[in-house]
Short mmCIF file of C-alpha atoms in Angstrom, two decimals:
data_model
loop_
_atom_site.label_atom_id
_atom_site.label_comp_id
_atom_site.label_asym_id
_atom_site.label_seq_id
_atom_site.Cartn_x
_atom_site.Cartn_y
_atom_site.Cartn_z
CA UNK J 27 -6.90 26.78 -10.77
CA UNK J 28 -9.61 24.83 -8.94
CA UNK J 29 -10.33 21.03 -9.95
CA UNK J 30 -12.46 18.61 -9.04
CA UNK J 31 -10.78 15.14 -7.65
CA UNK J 32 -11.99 11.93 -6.12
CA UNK J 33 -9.11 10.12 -4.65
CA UNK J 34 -10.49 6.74 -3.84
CA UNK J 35 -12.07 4.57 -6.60
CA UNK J 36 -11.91 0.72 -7.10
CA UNK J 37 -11.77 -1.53 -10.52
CA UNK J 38 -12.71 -4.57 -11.09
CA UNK J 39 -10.05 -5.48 -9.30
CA UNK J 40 -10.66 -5.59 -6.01
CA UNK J 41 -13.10 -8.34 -4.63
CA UNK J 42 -16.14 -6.07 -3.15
CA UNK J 43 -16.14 -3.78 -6.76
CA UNK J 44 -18.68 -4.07 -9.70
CA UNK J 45 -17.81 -6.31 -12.43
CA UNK J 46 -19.16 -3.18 -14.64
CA UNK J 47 -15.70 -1.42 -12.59
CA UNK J 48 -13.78 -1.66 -15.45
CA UNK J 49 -11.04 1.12 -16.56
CA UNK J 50 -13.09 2.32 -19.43
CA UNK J 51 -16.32 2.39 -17.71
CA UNK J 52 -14.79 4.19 -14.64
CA UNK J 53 -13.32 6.79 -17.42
CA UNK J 54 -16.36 7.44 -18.71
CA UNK J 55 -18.27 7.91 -15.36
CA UNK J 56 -14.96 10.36 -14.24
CA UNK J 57 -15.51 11.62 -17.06
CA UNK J 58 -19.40 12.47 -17.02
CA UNK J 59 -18.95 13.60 -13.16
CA UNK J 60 -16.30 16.31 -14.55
CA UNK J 61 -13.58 15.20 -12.16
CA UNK J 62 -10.54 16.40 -13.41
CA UNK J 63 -8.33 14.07 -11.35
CA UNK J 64 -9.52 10.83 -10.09
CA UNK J 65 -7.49 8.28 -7.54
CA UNK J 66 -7.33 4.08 -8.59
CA UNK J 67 -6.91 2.37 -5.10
CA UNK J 68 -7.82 -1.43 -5.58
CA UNK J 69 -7.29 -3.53 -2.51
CA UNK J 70 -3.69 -4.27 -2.08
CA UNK J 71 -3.10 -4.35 -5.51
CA UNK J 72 -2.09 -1.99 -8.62
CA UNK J 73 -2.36 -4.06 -11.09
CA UNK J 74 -5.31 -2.02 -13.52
CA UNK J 75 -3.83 1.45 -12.79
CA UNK J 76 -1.62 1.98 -15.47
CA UNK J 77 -4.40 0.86 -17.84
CA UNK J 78 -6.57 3.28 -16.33
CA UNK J 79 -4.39 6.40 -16.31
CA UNK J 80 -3.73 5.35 -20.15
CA UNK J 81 -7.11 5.52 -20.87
CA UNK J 82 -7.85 8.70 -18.76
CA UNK J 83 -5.28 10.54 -20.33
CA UNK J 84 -7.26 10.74 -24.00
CA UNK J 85 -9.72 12.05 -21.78
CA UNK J 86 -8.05 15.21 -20.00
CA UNK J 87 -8.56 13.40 -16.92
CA UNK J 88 -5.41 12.53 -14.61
CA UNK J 89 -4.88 9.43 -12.60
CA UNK J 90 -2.64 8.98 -9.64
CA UNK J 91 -1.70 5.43 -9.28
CA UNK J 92 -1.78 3.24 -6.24
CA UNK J 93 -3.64 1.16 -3.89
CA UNK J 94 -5.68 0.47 -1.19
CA UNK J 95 -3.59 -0.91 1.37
CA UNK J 96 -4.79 -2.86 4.35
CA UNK J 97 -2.33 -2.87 7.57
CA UNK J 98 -1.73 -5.34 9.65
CA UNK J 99 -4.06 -3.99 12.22
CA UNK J 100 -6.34 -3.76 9.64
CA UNK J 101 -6.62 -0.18 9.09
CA UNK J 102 -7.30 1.03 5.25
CA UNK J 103 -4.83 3.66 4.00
CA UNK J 104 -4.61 5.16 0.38
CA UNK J 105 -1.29 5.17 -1.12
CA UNK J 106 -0.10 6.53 -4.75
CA UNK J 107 3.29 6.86 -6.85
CA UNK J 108 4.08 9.22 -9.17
CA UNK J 109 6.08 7.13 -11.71
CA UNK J 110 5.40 3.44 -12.90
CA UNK J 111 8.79 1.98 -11.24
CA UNK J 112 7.51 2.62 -7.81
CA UNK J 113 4.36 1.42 -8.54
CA UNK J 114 5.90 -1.96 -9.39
CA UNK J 115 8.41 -1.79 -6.47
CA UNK J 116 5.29 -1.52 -4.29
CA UNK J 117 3.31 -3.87 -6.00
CA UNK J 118 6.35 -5.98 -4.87
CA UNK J 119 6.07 -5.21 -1.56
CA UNK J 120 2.52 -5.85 -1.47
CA UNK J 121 2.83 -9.20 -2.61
CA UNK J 122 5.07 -9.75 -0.39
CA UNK J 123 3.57 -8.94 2.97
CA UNK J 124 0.04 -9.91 2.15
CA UNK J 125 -1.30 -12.55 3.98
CA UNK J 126 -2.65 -14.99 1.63
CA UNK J 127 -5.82 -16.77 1.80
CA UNK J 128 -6.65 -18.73 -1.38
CA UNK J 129 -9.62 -17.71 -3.53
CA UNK J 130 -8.94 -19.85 -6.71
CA UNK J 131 -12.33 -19.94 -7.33
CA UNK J 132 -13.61 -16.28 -6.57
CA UNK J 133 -15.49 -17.49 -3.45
CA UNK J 134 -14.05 -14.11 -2.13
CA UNK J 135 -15.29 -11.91 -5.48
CA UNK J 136 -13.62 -12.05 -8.58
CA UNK J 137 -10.10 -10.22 -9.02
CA UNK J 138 -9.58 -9.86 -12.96
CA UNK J 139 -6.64 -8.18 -14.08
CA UNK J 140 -7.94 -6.64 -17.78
CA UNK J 141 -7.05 -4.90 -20.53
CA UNK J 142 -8.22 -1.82 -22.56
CA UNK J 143 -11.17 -4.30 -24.38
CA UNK J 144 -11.88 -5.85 -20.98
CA UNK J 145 -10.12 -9.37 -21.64
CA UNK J 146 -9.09 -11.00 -18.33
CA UNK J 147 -5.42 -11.23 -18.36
CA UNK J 148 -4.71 -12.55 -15.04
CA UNK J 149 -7.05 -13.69 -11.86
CA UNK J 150 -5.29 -12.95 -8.92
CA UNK J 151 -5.36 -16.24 -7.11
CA UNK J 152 -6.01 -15.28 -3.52
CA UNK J 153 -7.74 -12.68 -1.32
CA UNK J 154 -6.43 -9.07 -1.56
CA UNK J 155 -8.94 -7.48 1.31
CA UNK J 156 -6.26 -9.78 3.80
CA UNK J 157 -4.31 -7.54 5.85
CA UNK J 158 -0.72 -7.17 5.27
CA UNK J 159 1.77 -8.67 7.33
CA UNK J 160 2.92 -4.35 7.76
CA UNK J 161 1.81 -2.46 10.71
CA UNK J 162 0.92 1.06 9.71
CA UNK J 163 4.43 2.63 10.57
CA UNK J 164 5.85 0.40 8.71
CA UNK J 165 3.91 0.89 5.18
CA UNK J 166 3.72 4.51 5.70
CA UNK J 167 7.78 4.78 5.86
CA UNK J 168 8.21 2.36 2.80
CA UNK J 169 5.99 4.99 0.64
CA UNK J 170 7.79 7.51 1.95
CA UNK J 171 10.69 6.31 0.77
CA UNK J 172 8.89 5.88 -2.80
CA UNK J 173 8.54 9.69 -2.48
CA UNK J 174 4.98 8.81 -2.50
CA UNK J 175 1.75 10.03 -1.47
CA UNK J 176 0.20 8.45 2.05
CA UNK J 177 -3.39 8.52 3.14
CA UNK J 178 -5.03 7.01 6.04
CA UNK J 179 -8.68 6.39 4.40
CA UNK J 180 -11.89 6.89 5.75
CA UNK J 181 -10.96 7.55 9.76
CA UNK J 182 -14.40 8.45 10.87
CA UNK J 183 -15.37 4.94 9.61
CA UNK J 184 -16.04 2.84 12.18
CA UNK J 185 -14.55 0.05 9.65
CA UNK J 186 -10.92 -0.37 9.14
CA UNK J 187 -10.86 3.47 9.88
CA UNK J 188 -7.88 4.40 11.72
CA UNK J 189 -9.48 5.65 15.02
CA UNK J 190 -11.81 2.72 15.46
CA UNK J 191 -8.81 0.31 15.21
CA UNK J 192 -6.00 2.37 16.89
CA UNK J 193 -7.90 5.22 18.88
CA UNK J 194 -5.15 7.74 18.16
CA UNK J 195 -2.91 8.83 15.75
CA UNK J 196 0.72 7.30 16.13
CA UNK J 197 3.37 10.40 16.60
CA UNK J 198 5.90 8.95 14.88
CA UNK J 199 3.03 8.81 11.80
CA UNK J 200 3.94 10.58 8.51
CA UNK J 201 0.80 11.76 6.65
CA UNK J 202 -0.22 13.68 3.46
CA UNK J 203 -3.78 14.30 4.10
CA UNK J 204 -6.58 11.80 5.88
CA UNK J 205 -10.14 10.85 4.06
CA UNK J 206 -13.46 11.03 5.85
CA UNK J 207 -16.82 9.68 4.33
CA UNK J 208 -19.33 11.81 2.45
CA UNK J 209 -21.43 11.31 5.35
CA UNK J 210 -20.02 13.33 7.81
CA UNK J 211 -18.82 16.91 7.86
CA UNK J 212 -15.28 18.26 8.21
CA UNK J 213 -16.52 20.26 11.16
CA UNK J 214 -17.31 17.56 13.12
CA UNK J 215 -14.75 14.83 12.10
CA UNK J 216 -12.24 17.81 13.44
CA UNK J 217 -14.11 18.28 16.82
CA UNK J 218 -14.48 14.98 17.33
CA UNK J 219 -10.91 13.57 16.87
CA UNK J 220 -9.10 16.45 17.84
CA UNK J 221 -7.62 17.49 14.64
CA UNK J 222 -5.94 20.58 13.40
CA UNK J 223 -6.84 22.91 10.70
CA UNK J 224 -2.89 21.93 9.42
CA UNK J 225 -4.35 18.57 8.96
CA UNK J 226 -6.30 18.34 5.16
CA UNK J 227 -9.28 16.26 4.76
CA UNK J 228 -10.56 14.99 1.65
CA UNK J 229 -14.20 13.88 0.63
CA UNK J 230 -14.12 10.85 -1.62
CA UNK J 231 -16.73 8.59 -3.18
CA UNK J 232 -14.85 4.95 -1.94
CA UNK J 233 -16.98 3.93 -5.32
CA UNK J 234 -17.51 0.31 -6.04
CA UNK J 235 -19.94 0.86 -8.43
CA UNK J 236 -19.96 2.82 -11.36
CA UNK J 237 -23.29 5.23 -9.77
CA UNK J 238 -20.63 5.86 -7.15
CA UNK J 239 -17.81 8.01 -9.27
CA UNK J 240 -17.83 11.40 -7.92
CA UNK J 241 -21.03 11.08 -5.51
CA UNK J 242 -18.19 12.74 -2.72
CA UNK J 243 -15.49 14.94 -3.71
CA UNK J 244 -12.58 17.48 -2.75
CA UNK J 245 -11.75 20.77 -5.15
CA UNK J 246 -8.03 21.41 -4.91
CA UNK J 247 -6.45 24.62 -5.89
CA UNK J 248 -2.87 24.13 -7.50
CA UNK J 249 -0.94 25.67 -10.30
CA UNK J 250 -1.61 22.46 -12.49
CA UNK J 251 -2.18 19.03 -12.79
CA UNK J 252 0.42 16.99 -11.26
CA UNK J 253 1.56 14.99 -8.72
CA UNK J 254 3.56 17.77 -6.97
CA UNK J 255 0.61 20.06 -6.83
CA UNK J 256 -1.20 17.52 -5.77
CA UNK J 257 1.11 16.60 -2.87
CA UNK J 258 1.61 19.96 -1.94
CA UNK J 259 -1.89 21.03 -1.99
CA UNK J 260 -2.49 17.76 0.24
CA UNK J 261 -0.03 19.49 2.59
CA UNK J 262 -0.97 23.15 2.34
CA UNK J 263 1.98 24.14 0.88
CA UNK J 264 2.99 27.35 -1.13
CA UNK J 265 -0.38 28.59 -1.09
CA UNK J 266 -1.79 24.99 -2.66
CA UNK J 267 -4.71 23.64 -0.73
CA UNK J 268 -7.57 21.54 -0.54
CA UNK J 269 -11.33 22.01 0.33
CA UNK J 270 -14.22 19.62 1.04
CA UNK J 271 -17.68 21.95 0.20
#
């Protein structure tokens, strides 16, 4: 089967996102852009995710959980978890490693955790764009270890991409798949950086705004729905793969 995902969408959440971001608005829009899976990646945090794949699910649409992460040399990398208790052992290790900068008063952006009627439940109380006390190597091996799913975001970006800040990809560097912009073509993102055919690249929207949801896109072909398929699709695996059109 062939579906429709878009692996990189922010809530409310995150600082630089909508306030109209919320998990039922961003169903809807999934919804209305017939994605069939979508990707919540909020800047070092998880914390709407689980609301959002609860919702999605009454809609036939499926959710892989994660985040956003930014590394300590600032490069922005896509990670997700297949089941809720390594979510929250990342979500540990985020707050853990981030390097906090107070925003008590949303000078930053507001950060509302919500719930399903879009009542603030929590403000997180400082800046989660700050990088991460983590290099790269280091975050990548801790979601590997989650069994999870590891992304380097945007590379051909010439912010927090991972070739504008390191210039090269580290060997020692486990990846699943990397994500270009909408803007560019997979033809020359491979030309230009040198990068094999075994390497999969995904088009996403990197929506902060509901008009955003879906605007860029990848169609994988798996067996169904499901974070396996998904991975192995990601990896070009067992005749699973992923195209950017």
């Amino acid at each position: 089967m062939q579906v429709r995902a878009d692996l990189h969408i922010h809530t409310v959440l995150s600082p630089c996102a909508d306030l109209e971001m919320t998990p039922a608005n961003i169903v809807g829009k999934a919804k209305e852009a017939n994605l069939q899976i979508i990707g919540i990646t909020d800047h070092n945090s998880t914390k709407n995710a689980k609301l959002v794949k609860k919702l999605a699910e009454k809609e036939g649409i499926f959710v892989l959980t994660g985040a956003e992460v930014t590394t300590k040399e600032e490069v922005h990398c896509l990670v997700f978890f297949e089941h809720e208790s390594q979510l929250d052992e990342f979500q540990e290790f985020l707050e853990e490693n981030i390097t906090k900068i107070p925003n008590p008063d949303g000078h930053f952006g507001y950060q509302p955790v919500v719930d399903a009627e879009e009542n603030i439940l929590e403000l997180i109380p400082y800046y989660l764009t700050s990088a991460l006390k983590k290099g790269i190597s280091e975050v990548q091996k801790y979601v590997s270890q989650l069994n999870g799913i590891f992304i380097p975001a945007h590379v051909d970006r010439s912010l927090n991409g991972l070739f504008s800040h390191l210039g090269f990809i580290p060997k020692t560097l486990l990846f699943d798949a990397m994500g270009i912009t909408g803007r560019t073509t997979e033809k020359h993102v491979r030309k230009h950086y040198s990068l094999e055919d075994r390497i999969s690249l995904l088009y996403n929207s990197d929506a902060h705004f509901l008009d955003q949801i879906g605007t860029a896109f990848s169609i994988f072909s798996i067996e169904k729905i499901c974070f396996n398929e998904i991975k192995k699709a990601l990896n070009q695996q067992d005749n699973r793969f992923v195209e950017i059109l």
